[in-house]
């Protein structure tokens, strides 16, 4: 789906995303849900950790930073199938087209 063709929406001031950033160290697999923040800063606590994304919905997007000193964050769909991994000390945008998730 593309945009409607209507004029651009302009934001004439700095953008503030109230509650838009979550920073956490995890000790077990986690599942991101709709109420979770757009920006996820995650330390896997010294192990590879599974991060399950919510069900596919067109336009859904998350920015995930793996701030751990070692190990990967292994991204999965809500059905448990693998999407890919984010290596330690790296980050990625994760976007959905309504059918599948993609790591950018």
mmCIF file of C-alpha atoms in Angstrom:
data_model
loop_
_atom_site.group_PDB
_atom_site.id
_atom_site.type_symbol
_atom_site.label_atom_id
_atom_site.label_comp_id
_atom_site.label_asym_id
_atom_site.label_seq_id
_atom_site.Cartn_x
_atom_site.Cartn_y
_atom_site.Cartn_z
ATOM 1 C CA UNK A 1 0.000 0.000 0.000
ATOM 2 C CA UNK A 2 1.286 3.441 -0.779
ATOM 3 C CA UNK A 3 0.421 6.825 0.690
ATOM 4 C CA UNK A 4 -2.816 8.634 -0.160
ATOM 5 C CA UNK A 5 -1.191 11.408 -2.205
ATOM 6 C CA UNK A 6 -2.443 14.084 0.149
ATOM 7 C CA UNK A 7 0.017 16.853 1.142
ATOM 8 C CA UNK A 8 2.779 16.065 3.608
ATOM 9 C CA UNK A 9 1.989 16.183 7.312
ATOM 10 C CA UNK A 10 4.385 18.726 8.795
ATOM 11 C CA UNK A 11 5.546 18.811 12.383
ATOM 12 C CA UNK A 12 6.697 22.382 13.118
ATOM 13 C CA UNK A 13 8.434 21.555 16.393
ATOM 14 C CA UNK A 14 10.655 18.852 17.895
ATOM 15 C CA UNK A 15 8.995 15.461 18.248
ATOM 16 C CA UNK A 16 8.661 13.910 21.715
ATOM 17 C CA UNK A 17 7.493 10.312 21.971
ATOM 18 C CA UNK A 18 6.160 10.062 25.521
ATOM 19 C CA UNK A 19 7.091 6.566 26.741
ATOM 20 C CA UNK A 20 8.705 5.889 23.373
ATOM 21 C CA UNK A 21 11.928 4.346 24.708
ATOM 22 C CA UNK A 22 12.335 1.187 26.787
ATOM 23 C CA UNK A 23 15.732 0.119 28.099
ATOM 24 C CA UNK A 24 16.050 -3.262 29.794
ATOM 25 C CA UNK A 25 18.301 -6.176 30.637
ATOM 26 C CA UNK A 26 16.544 -9.476 30.114
ATOM 27 C CA UNK A 27 17.252 -12.866 31.686
ATOM 28 C CA UNK A 28 14.768 -14.879 29.606
ATOM 29 C CA UNK A 29 13.009 -14.686 26.237
ATOM 30 C CA UNK A 30 10.636 -11.735 25.842
ATOM 31 C CA UNK A 31 7.634 -10.905 23.694
ATOM 32 C CA UNK A 32 7.085 -7.378 22.428
ATOM 33 C CA UNK A 33 3.417 -6.376 22.571
ATOM 34 C CA UNK A 34 1.390 -3.481 21.147
ATOM 35 C CA UNK A 35 1.809 -1.304 24.251
ATOM 36 C CA UNK A 36 5.623 -1.583 24.159
ATOM 37 C CA UNK A 37 7.699 1.360 22.997
ATOM 38 C CA UNK A 38 8.875 1.993 19.455
ATOM 39 C CA UNK A 39 12.519 2.046 20.588
ATOM 40 C CA UNK A 40 13.724 -1.102 22.375
ATOM 41 C CA UNK A 41 17.185 -0.983 23.971
ATOM 42 C CA UNK A 42 17.932 -4.522 25.092
ATOM 43 C CA UNK A 43 20.827 -6.185 26.908
ATOM 44 C CA UNK A 44 20.532 -9.970 26.729
ATOM 45 C CA UNK A 45 22.274 -10.398 30.067
ATOM 46 C CA UNK A 46 25.214 -12.403 28.727
ATOM 47 C CA UNK A 47 23.272 -14.950 26.649
ATOM 48 C CA UNK A 48 21.566 -15.200 23.287
ATOM 49 C CA UNK A 49 17.924 -14.240 23.869
ATOM 50 C CA UNK A 50 14.771 -14.718 21.833
ATOM 51 C CA UNK A 51 12.694 -11.598 21.151
ATOM 52 C CA UNK A 52 9.251 -12.426 19.793
ATOM 53 C CA UNK A 53 7.491 -9.724 17.806
ATOM 54 C CA UNK A 54 3.740 -9.091 17.853
ATOM 55 C CA UNK A 55 1.402 -10.428 15.149
ATOM 56 C CA UNK A 56 1.959 -8.978 11.682
ATOM 57 C CA UNK A 57 0.220 -5.688 10.963
ATOM 58 C CA UNK A 58 1.032 -3.419 8.031
ATOM 59 C CA UNK A 59 3.163 -0.453 9.038
ATOM 60 C CA UNK A 60 4.222 -1.806 12.418
ATOM 61 C CA UNK A 61 7.813 -0.802 13.166
ATOM 62 C CA UNK A 62 10.342 -1.161 15.998
ATOM 63 C CA UNK A 63 13.912 -0.009 16.408
ATOM 64 C CA UNK A 64 15.830 -2.604 18.410
ATOM 65 C CA UNK A 65 19.312 -2.000 19.785
ATOM 66 C CA UNK A 66 21.302 -4.917 21.170
ATOM 67 C CA UNK A 67 23.472 -3.180 23.767
ATOM 68 C CA UNK A 68 24.871 -6.398 25.215
ATOM 69 C CA UNK A 69 28.645 -6.862 25.216
ATOM 70 C CA UNK A 70 28.237 -10.302 23.641
ATOM 71 C CA UNK A 71 25.573 -12.620 22.208
ATOM 72 C CA UNK A 72 22.686 -12.070 19.796
ATOM 73 C CA UNK A 73 19.053 -11.118 20.030
ATOM 74 C CA UNK A 74 17.210 -13.713 17.936
ATOM 75 C CA UNK A 75 14.023 -12.234 16.474
ATOM 76 C CA UNK A 76 10.984 -14.456 15.989
ATOM 77 C CA UNK A 77 7.452 -14.109 14.660
ATOM 78 C CA UNK A 78 4.543 -14.733 16.993
ATOM 79 C CA UNK A 79 4.266 -18.262 15.522
ATOM 80 C CA UNK A 80 7.847 -18.993 16.664
ATOM 81 C CA UNK A 81 9.478 -18.934 13.226
ATOM 82 C CA UNK A 82 12.826 -17.159 12.945
ATOM 83 C CA UNK A 83 13.191 -13.722 11.354
ATOM 84 C CA UNK A 84 16.909 -13.176 11.967
ATOM 85 C CA UNK A 85 19.371 -11.965 14.582
ATOM 86 C CA UNK A 86 20.736 -8.667 15.807
ATOM 87 C CA UNK A 87 24.385 -9.066 16.797
ATOM 88 C CA UNK A 88 25.769 -7.585 20.000
ATOM 89 C CA UNK A 89 26.539 -3.868 19.912
ATOM 90 C CA UNK A 90 24.410 -3.377 16.764
ATOM 91 C CA UNK A 91 20.860 -2.264 16.046
ATOM 92 C CA UNK A 92 18.188 -2.549 13.389
ATOM 93 C CA UNK A 93 14.807 -1.316 12.261
ATOM 94 C CA UNK A 94 12.238 -4.110 12.174
ATOM 95 C CA UNK A 95 9.261 -3.412 9.904
ATOM 96 C CA UNK A 96 6.133 -5.282 8.864
ATOM 97 C CA UNK A 97 4.268 -5.174 5.539
ATOM 98 C CA UNK A 98 1.201 -6.888 6.983
ATOM 99 C CA UNK A 99 2.343 -10.345 5.915
ATOM 100 C CA UNK A 100 5.943 -10.619 7.109
ATOM 101 C CA UNK A 101 8.570 -8.942 9.286
ATOM 102 C CA UNK A 102 11.820 -7.591 7.814
ATOM 103 C CA UNK A 103 15.080 -6.518 9.422
ATOM 104 C CA UNK A 104 16.530 -3.384 7.827
#
